[in-house]
XYZ file of C-alpha atoms in Angstrom:
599
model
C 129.589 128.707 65.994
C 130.436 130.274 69.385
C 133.659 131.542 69.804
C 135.958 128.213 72.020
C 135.965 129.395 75.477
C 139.953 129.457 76.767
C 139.157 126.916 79.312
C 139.079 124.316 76.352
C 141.832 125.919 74.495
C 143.729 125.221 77.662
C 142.751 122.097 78.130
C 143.462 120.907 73.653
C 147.064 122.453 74.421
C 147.780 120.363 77.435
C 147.240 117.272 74.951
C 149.299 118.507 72.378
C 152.443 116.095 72.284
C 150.512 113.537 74.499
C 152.097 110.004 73.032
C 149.537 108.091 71.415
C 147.255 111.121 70.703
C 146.952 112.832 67.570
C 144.312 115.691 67.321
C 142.238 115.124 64.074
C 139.518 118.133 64.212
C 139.465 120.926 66.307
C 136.828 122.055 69.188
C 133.431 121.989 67.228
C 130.242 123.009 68.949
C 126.832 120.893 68.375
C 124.124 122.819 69.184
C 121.943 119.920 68.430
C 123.501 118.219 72.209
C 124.248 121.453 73.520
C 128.608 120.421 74.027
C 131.892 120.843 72.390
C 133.613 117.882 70.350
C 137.088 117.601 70.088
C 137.727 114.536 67.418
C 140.860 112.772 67.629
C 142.865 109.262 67.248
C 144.490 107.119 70.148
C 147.130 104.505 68.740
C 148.355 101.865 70.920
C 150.541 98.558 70.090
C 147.860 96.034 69.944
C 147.348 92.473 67.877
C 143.794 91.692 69.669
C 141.131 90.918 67.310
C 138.900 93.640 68.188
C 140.888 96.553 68.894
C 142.685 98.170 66.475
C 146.275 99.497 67.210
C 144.857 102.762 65.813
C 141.380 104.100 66.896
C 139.344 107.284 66.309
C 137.358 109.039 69.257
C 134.757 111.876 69.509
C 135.179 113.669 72.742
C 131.985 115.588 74.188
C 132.743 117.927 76.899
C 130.300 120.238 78.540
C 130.129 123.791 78.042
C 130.768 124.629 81.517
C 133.999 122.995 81.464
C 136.417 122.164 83.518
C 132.866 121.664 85.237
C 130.124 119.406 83.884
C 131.086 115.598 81.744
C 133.614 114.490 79.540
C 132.705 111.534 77.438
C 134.729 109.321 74.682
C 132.995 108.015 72.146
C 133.899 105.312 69.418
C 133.425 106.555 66.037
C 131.546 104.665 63.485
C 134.516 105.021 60.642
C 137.284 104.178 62.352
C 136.630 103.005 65.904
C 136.235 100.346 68.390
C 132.853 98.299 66.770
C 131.900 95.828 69.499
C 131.518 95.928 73.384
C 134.119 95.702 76.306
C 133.867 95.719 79.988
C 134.009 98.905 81.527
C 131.632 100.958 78.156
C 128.285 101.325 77.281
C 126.589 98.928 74.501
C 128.713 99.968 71.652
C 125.951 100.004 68.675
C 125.535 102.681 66.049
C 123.012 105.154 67.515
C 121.611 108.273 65.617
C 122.049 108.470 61.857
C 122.826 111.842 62.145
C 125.897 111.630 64.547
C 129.518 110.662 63.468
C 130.011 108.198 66.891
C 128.457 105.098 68.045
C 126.919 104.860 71.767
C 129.742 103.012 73.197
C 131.115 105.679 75.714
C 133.977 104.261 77.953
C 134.184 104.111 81.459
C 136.767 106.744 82.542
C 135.643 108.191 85.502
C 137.080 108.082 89.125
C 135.917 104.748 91.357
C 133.514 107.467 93.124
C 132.250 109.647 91.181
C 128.841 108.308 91.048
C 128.516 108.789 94.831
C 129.015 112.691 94.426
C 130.933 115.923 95.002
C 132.024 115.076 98.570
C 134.522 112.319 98.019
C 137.843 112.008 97.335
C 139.327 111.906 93.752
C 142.565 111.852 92.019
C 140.929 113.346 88.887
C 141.566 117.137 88.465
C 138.089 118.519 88.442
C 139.266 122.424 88.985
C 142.192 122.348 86.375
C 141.573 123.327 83.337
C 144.443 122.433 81.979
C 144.705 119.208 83.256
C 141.358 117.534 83.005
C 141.121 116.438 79.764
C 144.919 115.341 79.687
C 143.599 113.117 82.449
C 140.908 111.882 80.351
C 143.035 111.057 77.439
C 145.827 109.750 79.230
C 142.851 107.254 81.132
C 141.664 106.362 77.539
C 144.793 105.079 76.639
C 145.242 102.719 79.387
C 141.558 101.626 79.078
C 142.661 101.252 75.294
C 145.667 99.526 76.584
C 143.765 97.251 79.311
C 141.586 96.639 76.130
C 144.188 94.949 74.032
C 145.444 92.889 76.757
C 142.230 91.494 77.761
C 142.990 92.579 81.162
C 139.894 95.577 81.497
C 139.092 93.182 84.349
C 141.198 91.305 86.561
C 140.460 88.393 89.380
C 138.993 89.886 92.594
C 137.019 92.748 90.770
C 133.381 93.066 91.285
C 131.573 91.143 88.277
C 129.983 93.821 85.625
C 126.968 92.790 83.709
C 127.054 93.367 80.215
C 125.791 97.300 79.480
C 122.191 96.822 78.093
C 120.327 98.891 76.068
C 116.838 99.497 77.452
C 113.668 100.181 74.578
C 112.956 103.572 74.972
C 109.310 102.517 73.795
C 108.565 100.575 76.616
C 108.450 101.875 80.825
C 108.677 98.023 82.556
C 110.620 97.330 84.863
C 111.242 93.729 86.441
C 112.352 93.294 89.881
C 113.633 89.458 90.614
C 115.269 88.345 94.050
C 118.224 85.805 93.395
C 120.798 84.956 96.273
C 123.456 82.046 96.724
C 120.607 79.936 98.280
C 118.320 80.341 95.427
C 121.239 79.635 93.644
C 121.207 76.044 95.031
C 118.060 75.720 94.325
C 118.245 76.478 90.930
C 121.285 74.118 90.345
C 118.745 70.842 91.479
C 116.288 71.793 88.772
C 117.236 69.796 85.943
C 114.571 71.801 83.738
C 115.792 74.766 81.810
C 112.578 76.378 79.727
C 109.637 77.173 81.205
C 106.407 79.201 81.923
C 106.863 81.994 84.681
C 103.924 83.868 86.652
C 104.021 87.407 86.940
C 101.476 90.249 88.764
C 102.094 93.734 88.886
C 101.433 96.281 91.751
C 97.905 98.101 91.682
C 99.732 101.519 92.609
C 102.473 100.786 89.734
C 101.591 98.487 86.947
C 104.958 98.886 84.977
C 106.949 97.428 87.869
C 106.758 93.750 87.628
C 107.358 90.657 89.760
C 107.849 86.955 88.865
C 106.198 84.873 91.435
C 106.278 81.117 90.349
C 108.690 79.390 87.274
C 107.230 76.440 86.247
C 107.618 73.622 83.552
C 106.324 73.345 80.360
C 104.076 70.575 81.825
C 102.983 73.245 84.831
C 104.611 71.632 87.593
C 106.075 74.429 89.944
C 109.725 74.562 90.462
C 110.744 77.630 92.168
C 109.028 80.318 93.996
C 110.538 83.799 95.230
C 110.652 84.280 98.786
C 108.631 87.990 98.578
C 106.858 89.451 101.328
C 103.415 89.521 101.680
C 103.247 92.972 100.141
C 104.163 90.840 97.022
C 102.869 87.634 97.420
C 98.836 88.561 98.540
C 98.467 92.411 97.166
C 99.791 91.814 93.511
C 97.226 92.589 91.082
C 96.767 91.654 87.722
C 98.440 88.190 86.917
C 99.930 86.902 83.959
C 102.364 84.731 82.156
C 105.470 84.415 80.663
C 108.447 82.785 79.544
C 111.661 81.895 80.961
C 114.912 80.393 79.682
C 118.061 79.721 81.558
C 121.256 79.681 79.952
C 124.578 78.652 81.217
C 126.858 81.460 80.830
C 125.579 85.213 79.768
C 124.196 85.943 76.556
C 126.742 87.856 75.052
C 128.936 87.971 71.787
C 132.462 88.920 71.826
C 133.890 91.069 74.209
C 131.222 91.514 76.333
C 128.231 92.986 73.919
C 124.872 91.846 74.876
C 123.052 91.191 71.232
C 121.145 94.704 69.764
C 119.291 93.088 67.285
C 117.294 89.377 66.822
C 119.813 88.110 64.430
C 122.479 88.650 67.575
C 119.819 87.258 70.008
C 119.000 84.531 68.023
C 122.739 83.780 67.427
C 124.081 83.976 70.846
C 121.310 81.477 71.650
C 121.884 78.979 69.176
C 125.362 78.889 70.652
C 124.371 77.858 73.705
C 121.973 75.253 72.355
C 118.773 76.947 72.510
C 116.061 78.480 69.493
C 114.052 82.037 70.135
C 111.475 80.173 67.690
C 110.999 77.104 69.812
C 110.992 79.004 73.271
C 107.415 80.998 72.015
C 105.266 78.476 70.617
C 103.926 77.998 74.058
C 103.013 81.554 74.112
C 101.074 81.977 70.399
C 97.910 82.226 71.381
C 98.549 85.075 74.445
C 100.621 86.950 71.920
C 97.238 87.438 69.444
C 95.960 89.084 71.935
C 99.017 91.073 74.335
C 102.979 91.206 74.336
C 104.553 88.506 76.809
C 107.703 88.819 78.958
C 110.568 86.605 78.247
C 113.021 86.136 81.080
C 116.787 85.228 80.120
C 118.453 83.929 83.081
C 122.412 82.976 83.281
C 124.595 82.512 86.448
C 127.235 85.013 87.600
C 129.855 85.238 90.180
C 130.441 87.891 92.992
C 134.157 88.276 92.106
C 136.092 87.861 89.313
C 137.672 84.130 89.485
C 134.676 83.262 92.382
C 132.591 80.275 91.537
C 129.428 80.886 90.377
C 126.659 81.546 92.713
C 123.466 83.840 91.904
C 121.324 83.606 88.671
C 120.381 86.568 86.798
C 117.720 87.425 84.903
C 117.352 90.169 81.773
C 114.081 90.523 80.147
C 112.335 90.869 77.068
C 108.836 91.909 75.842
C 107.679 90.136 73.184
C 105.717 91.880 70.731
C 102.077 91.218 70.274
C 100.497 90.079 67.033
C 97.796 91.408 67.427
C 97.346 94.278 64.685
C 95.571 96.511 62.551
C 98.232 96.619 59.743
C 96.819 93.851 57.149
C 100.730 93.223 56.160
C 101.578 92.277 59.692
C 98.623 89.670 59.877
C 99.922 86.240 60.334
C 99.298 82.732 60.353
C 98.221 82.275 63.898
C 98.892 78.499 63.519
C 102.380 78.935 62.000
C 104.826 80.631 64.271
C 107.629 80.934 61.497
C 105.033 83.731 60.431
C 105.885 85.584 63.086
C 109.066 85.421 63.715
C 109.706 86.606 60.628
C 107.267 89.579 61.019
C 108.212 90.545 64.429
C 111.815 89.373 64.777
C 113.255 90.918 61.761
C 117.031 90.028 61.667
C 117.695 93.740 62.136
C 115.222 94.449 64.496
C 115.905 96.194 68.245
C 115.659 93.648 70.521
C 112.881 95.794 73.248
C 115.005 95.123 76.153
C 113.445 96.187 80.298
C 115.124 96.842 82.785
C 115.570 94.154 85.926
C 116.633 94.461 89.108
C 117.539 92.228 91.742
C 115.944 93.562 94.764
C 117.214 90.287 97.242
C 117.544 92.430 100.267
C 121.141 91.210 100.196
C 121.765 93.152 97.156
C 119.348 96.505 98.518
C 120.745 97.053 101.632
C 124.105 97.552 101.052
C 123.076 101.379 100.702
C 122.289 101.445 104.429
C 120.663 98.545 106.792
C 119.727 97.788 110.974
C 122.030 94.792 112.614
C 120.698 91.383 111.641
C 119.733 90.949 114.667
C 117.421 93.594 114.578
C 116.165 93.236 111.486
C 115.260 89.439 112.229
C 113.079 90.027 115.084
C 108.831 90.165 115.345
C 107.825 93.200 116.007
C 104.212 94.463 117.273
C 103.795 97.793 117.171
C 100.574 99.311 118.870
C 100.098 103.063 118.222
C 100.843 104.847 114.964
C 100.592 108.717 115.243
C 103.297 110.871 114.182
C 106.080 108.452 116.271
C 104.803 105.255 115.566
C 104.072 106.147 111.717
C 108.000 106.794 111.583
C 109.196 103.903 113.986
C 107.005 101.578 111.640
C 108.005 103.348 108.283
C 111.915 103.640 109.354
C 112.255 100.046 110.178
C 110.253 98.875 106.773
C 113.247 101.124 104.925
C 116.406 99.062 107.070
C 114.918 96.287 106.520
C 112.928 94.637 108.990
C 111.158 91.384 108.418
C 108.201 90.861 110.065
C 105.656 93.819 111.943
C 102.193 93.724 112.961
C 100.388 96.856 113.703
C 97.536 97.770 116.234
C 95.691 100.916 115.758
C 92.258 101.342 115.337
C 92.425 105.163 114.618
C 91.301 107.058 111.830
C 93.244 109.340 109.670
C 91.991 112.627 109.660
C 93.227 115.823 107.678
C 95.247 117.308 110.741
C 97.257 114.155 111.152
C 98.673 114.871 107.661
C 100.991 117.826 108.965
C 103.360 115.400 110.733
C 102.531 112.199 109.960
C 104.343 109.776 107.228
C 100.381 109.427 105.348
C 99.007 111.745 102.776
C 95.585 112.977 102.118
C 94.842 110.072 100.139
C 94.558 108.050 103.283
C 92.405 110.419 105.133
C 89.087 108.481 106.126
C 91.216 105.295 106.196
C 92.344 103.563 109.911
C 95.624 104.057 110.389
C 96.516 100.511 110.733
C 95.531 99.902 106.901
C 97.399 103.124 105.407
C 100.260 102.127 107.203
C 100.205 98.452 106.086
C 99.966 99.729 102.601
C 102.316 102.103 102.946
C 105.137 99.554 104.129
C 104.060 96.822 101.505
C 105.361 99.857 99.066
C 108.514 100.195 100.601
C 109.988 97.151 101.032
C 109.116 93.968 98.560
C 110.767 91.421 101.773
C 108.592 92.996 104.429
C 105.290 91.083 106.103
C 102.555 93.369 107.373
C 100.168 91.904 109.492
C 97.139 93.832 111.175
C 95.396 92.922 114.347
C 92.045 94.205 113.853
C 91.387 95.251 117.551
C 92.435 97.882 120.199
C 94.566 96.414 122.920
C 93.975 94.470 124.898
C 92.531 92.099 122.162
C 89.132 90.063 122.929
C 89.117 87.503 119.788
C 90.751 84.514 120.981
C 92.946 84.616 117.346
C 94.116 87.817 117.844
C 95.065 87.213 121.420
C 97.554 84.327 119.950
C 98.564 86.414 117.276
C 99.327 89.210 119.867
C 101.300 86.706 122.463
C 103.800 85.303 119.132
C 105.806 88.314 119.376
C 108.908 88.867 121.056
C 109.194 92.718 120.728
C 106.312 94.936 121.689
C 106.556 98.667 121.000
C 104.130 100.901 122.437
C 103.837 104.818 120.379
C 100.988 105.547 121.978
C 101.373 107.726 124.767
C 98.495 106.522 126.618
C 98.193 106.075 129.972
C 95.649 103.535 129.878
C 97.123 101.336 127.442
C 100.218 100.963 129.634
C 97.503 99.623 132.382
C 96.584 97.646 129.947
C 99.925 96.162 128.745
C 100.510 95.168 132.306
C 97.390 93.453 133.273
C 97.439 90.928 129.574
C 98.479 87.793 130.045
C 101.861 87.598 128.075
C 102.626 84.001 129.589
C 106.281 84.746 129.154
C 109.300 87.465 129.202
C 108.857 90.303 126.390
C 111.053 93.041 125.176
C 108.706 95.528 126.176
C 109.087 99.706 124.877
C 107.675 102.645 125.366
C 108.312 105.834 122.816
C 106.556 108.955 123.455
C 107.374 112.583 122.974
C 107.639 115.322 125.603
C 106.107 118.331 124.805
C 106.535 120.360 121.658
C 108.438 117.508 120.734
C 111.217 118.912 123.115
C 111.905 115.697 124.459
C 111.414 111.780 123.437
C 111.160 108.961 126.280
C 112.367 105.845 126.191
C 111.974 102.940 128.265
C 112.703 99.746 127.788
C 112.470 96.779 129.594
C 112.493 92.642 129.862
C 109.144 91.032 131.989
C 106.642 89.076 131.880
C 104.702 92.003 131.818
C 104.824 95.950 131.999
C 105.947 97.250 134.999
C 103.402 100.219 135.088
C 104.528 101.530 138.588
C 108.399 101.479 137.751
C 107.449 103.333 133.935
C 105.163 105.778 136.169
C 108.244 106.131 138.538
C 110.204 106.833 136.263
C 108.762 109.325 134.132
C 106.757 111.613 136.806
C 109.945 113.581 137.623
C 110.112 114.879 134.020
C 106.012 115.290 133.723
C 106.674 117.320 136.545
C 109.307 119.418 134.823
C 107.533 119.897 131.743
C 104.245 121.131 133.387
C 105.151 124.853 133.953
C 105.853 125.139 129.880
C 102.557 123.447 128.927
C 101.118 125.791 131.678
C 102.863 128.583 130.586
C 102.563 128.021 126.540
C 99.066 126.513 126.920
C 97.504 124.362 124.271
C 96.485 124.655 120.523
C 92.731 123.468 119.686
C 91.971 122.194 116.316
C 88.406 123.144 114.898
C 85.513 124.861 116.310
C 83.187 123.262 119.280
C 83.997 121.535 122.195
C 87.563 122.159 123.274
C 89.309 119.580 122.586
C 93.770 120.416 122.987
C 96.051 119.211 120.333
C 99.339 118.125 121.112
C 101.694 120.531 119.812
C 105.050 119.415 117.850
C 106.775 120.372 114.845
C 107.074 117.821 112.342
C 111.140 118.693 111.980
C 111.478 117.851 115.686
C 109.528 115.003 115.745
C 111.060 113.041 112.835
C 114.800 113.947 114.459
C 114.027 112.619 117.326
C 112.317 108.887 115.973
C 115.389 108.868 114.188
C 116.643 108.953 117.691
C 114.208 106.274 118.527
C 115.714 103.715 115.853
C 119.086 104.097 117.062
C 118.094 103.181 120.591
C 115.689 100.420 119.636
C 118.838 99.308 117.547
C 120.984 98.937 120.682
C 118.515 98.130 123.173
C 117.863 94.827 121.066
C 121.312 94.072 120.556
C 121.931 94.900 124.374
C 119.024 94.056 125.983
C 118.889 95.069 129.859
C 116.380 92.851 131.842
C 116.454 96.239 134.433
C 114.493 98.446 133.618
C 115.685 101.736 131.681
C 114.784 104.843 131.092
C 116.880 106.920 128.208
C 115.604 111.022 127.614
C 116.691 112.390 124.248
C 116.383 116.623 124.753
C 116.778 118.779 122.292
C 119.976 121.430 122.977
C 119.388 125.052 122.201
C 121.879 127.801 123.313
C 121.040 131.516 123.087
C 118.155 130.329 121.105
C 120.053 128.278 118.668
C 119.543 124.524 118.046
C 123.527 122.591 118.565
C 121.717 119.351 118.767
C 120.496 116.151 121.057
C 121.609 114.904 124.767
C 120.668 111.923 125.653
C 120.239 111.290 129.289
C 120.260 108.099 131.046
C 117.747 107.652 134.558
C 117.647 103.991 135.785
C-alpha cells in the first residue's frame, strides 16, 4: 500500500473528537477504484424504523485530495439498507466491496454547475474538508431520522434509479400541467403505447400515441414534426399509470421483480396481467413498458405533471432449451424471465417538454412563438436558423435552393455528409435533430415563388428574414405581393466578416430604395479594403471570387444577429432601421463589438 499522503492525515485528525464520529479503520488504499477509504461509524439519537441510531460508513476520497470527490457510502454490515431522498438507490452492488451503492447527497447546492460558483464547502483546506463532509453526514443522518430530508417548498426529487448497464435506450416523453389535465379525464389506466425511434439514433425513443386495450387513442404528444413525420421504425408497447410513484419505503424505487411486483400489487395492479397483451411480440423482440405516476413541482404543491420510467421487457425468444416456454401460458414466463431476484433492466427517460429543456437557456416567448421564413442559408443564415432551433423557436420554413458543396463546410453549421445535398434539406434535418418541439417546413422554390401553394405558404408568415445578401432578391422581396404589413430583415456580413448589417423594418413590402439608402454609405467605406485586400478564388478555371470571412468572426457576430432579432421582435419599429455591429480592434488586438445605430 502507498504510503497516506499528509493531506489525508490532516484531514482524519481534524475528525478526531468530532461528536457522533468514531473512526473504525484507518486510511486504506483500493487500487482496484483507484481512492483511499477511511471506514467509520456515525451515531445519532434516532427511533425511525429505518435508520439506526448507530450506522457504519465507507468514505472514498480521491487521491488528489483536498481536490477530486468525497463520497459516503452505507455499508452492507451495519448500515443504512433502504433508500432516502437526497442518495443514490441504496442496493448491494459488487460482491467484492464491503459498501452498498447508496452514496448520500452531501455536496454544495452548486456544485454540479462547476468551479466558478460560490460555495461554503472548503475545497482548498485540507484540514477542513472532510470535517465538512462528516459533519454534513450527520445532519443528513439527522434530517434522516426526522423524516424531514425534504421539507414543503423544495423542488420534488424522483426516486434515484438504477439504469441496466446491458441496455443503451433512452426514452424521451413530454408531460406538462396541460397534459396533465388531459390525463386526469382519461378514466383508462393500462394500455398499448406507440413508439418510433430516430433513423440517425435508434436507442433514443419516443412514445407517440397511448391507447386502450381495445385500440381507441387517448392521448397523443404534442412533438414537432421532426418527431411526428421523420420517426422511423415503429413499434409497440405497454403502459401503466399508477397513482402515486412506485416506490417502497423511504423512497427506494424496487431493484428486483419481487419489489416491482410488490410495489404494484399495492397499488392494485399485476406485472403478470399488464403483458399478456404483449406475448406474442415478446417471442419474437423485448417490449417497452412505461410506468407512469403523477408528481408535484414543489413539495406540498398539488399534483400536476405525469411521469413516466421505463422498462424493457425481455424477449422469449431463445436458444437456451431451459428458457423455452409455453408460448400460450404466460405464468411460464414470468417465472423464467422475472425471477423474484432478478434486476429489474431499467432505461433512462427524460422529459424533454420544452418547459422542462429550456430552463438551461431560452429566447422571450414572444420570440419563440412567432413564424418565421427564412430565405438564404449560407454561413449566416445556417446559424440564424440553427441558433433559433437551440432557444427554442416553434415554427421556421426555409427557402434555399443551393447546393452544399465541400467549401461551404469551413464555416457553415453542415458537415461533409451533406455535401451534394440542397441546403434547404440539410438544414431541415439538421434542426429536426436539435429540437424534438420544432416544425421545419421547406418551400421548394427560389423566391419569388411561382406555385400557387407555395405562394400561400410564403404569404402565412409574419416574420421574413432574408441571409442572403443578394441584391436581387431584395428587388424581389419588394415587388411580391405580401397583401399585408411584415416584419421584414435583412442580415448580411460586411467584408471579412468585419461588419454585420441589420435592418429591420414593418411594410407591406421591402423598401428597396430606403435598405439601398441606407447601406451605400458603408459599401462605400468598405470598398478601398476589398480593393486593397482583393479577393480569394476557390478552384481552378473561370475566376470566380469567394467571399472571404473567418468562421470565428462570423459565428460572433450571428450571435449578434439573435440578440437583435430578439429585441427587434419584442420592440418592433414600423421606421425603418438600420443597426451595424463592427468588430473593435486596437493596436491590432480584438476588445470586442460596437454596435452602431443609422436611421
Amino acid at each position: 500500500m502507498p504510503d497516506v499522503p499528509e493531506n489525508l492525515l490532516a484531514g482524519r485528525r481534524a475528525i478526531d473528537g468530532l461528536l457522533g464520529v468514531e473512526l473504525l479503520e484507518d486510511w486504506e488504499w483500493f487500487n482496484e477504484k483507484s481512492f483511499w477509504v477511511l471506514k467509520c461509524s456515525l451515531t445519532i439519537d434516532s427511533e425511525h424504523p429505518y435508520v439506526p441510531s448507530k450506522t457504519i460508513w465507507f468514505i472514498t476520497v480521491d487521491p488528489i485530495y483536498p481536490e477530486g470527490n468525497i463520497e459516503f457510502y452505507p455499508s452492507k454490515i451495519g448500515g443504512l439498507a433502504t433508500t432516502f431522498q437526497h442518495q443514490n438507490n441504496n442496493r448491494d452492488g459488487f460482491p467484492d466491496l464491503p459498501w452498498r451503492t447508496g452514496n448520500i447527497c452531501l455536496h454544495s447546492q452548486f456544485h454540479h454547475i462547476g468551479q466558478f460558483c460560490i460555495t461554503d464547502e472548503p475545497l482548498d483546506d485540507p484540514h477542513m474538508r472532510i470535517k465538512w463532509r462528516f459533519e454534513r453526514a450527520l445532519a443528513w443522518l439527522m434530517a434522516a431520522a426526522r423524516d424531514e430530508l425534504v421539507k414543503s417548498g423544495d423542488p420534488f426529487e424522483l426516486p434515484h434509479i438504477p439504469l441496466s448497464p446491458r441496455l443503451d435506450k433512452s426514452v424521451l416523453f413530454i408531460e406538462d400541467p396541460v397534459s396533465f389535465e388531459s390525463w386526469s379525464k382519461i378514466a383508462v389506466r393500462m394500455g398499448f403505447v406507440e413508439f418510433v425511434t430516430l433513423n440517425q439514433q435508434p436507442s433514443v425513443v419516443f412514445p407517440t400515441s397511448f391507447k386502450s386495450m381495445a385500440g381507441e387513442t387517448l392521448f397523443r404528444p404534442n412533438w414537432g414534426n421532426g418527431i411526428t413525420e421523420n420517426g422511423s421504425r415503429g413499434f409497440q408497447g405497454l403502459w401503466l399509470l399508477l397513482e402515486r410513484p412506485p416506490i417502497l419505503p423511504v423512497w427506494h424505487i424496487p431493484n428486483n421483480w419481487n419489489e416491482l411486483k410488490t410495489v404494484l400489487n399495492d397499488q392494485g395492479a399485476s406485472i403478470t396481467e399488464c403483458i399478456k397483451p404483449l406475448k406474442q411480440q415478446l417471442k419474437r423482440e423485448p417490449a417497452l413498458f412505461l410506468i407512469g405516476f403523477p408528481i408535484m413541482d414543489r413539495i406540498g404543491d398539488e399534483l400536476s405533471q405525469i411521469h413516466w420510467t421505463a422498462i424493457e421487457l425481455p424477449t422469449s425468444a431463445t436458444k437456451d432449451k431451459t428458457k423455452r416456454i409455453k408460448a400460450n401460458y404466460v405464468g411460464h414466463y414470468d417465472k423464467a424471465y422475472m425471477k423474484e431476484d432478478g434486476e429489474v433492466p431499467w432505461l433512462k427517460t427524460e422529459n424533454c417538454h420544452y418547459s422542462r429543456v429550456s430552463v438551461r437557456g431560452k429566447l422571450h416567448k414572444e420570440v419563440v412563438e412567432n413564424e418565421v421564413l427564412l430565405i438564404g442559408l449560407g454561413a449566416i443564415g445556417s446559424l440564424i436558423a440553427e441558433q433559433l432551433a437551440r432557444a427554442g423557436h416553434s415554427k421556421i420554413a426555409l427557402m434555399d435552393q443551393d447546393i452544399v458543396a465541400a467549401g461551404n463546410i469551413v464555416r457553415h453549421t453542415l458537415g461533409l455528409e451533406s455535401v451534394t445535398k440542397k441546403k434547404s434539406q440539410a438544414i431541415h434535418d439538421k434542426l429536426l435533430l436539435i429540437s424534438p418541439h420544432l416544425d421545419v417546413d421547406i418551400i421548394e422554390e427560389v423566391f419569388p415563388p411561382k406555385n400557387e401553394k407555395n405562394i400561400k405558404a410564403v404569404k402565412r408568415y409574419p416574420i421574413i428574414i432574408d441571409c442572403t445578401a443578394d441584391r436581387e432578391l431584395r428587388y424581389q422581396l419588394g415587388a411580391f405581393p405580401w397583401d399585408q404589413n411584415k416584419l421584414f430583415i435583412t442580415i448580411a456580413l460586411g467584408f471579412k466578416a468585419k461588419r454585420l448589417y441589420f435592418f429591420s423594418v414593418i411594410d407591406e413590402s421591402f423598401p428597396v430604395e430606403t435598405f439601398n439608402n441606407l447601406i451605400q454609405p458603408w459599401l462605400e467605406k468598405e470598398k478601398p479594403e476589398y480593393i486593397d485586400d482583393g479577393f480569394p478564388r476557390e478552384g481552378i478555371g473561370c475566376w470566380h471570387p469567394i467571399f472571404p470571412a473567418r468562421v470565428d468572426d462570423i459565428w460572433m457576430l450571428a450571435s449578434a444577429a439573435i440578440k437583435q432579432l430578439e429585441q427587434t421582435i419584442l420592440s418592433p419599429l414600423e421606421a425603418p432601421q438600420l443597426i451595424v455591429f463592427e468588430q473593435v480592434v486596437e493596436s491590432g488586438n480584438f476588445v470586442g463589438i460596437q454596435k452602431l445605430l443609422n436611421e
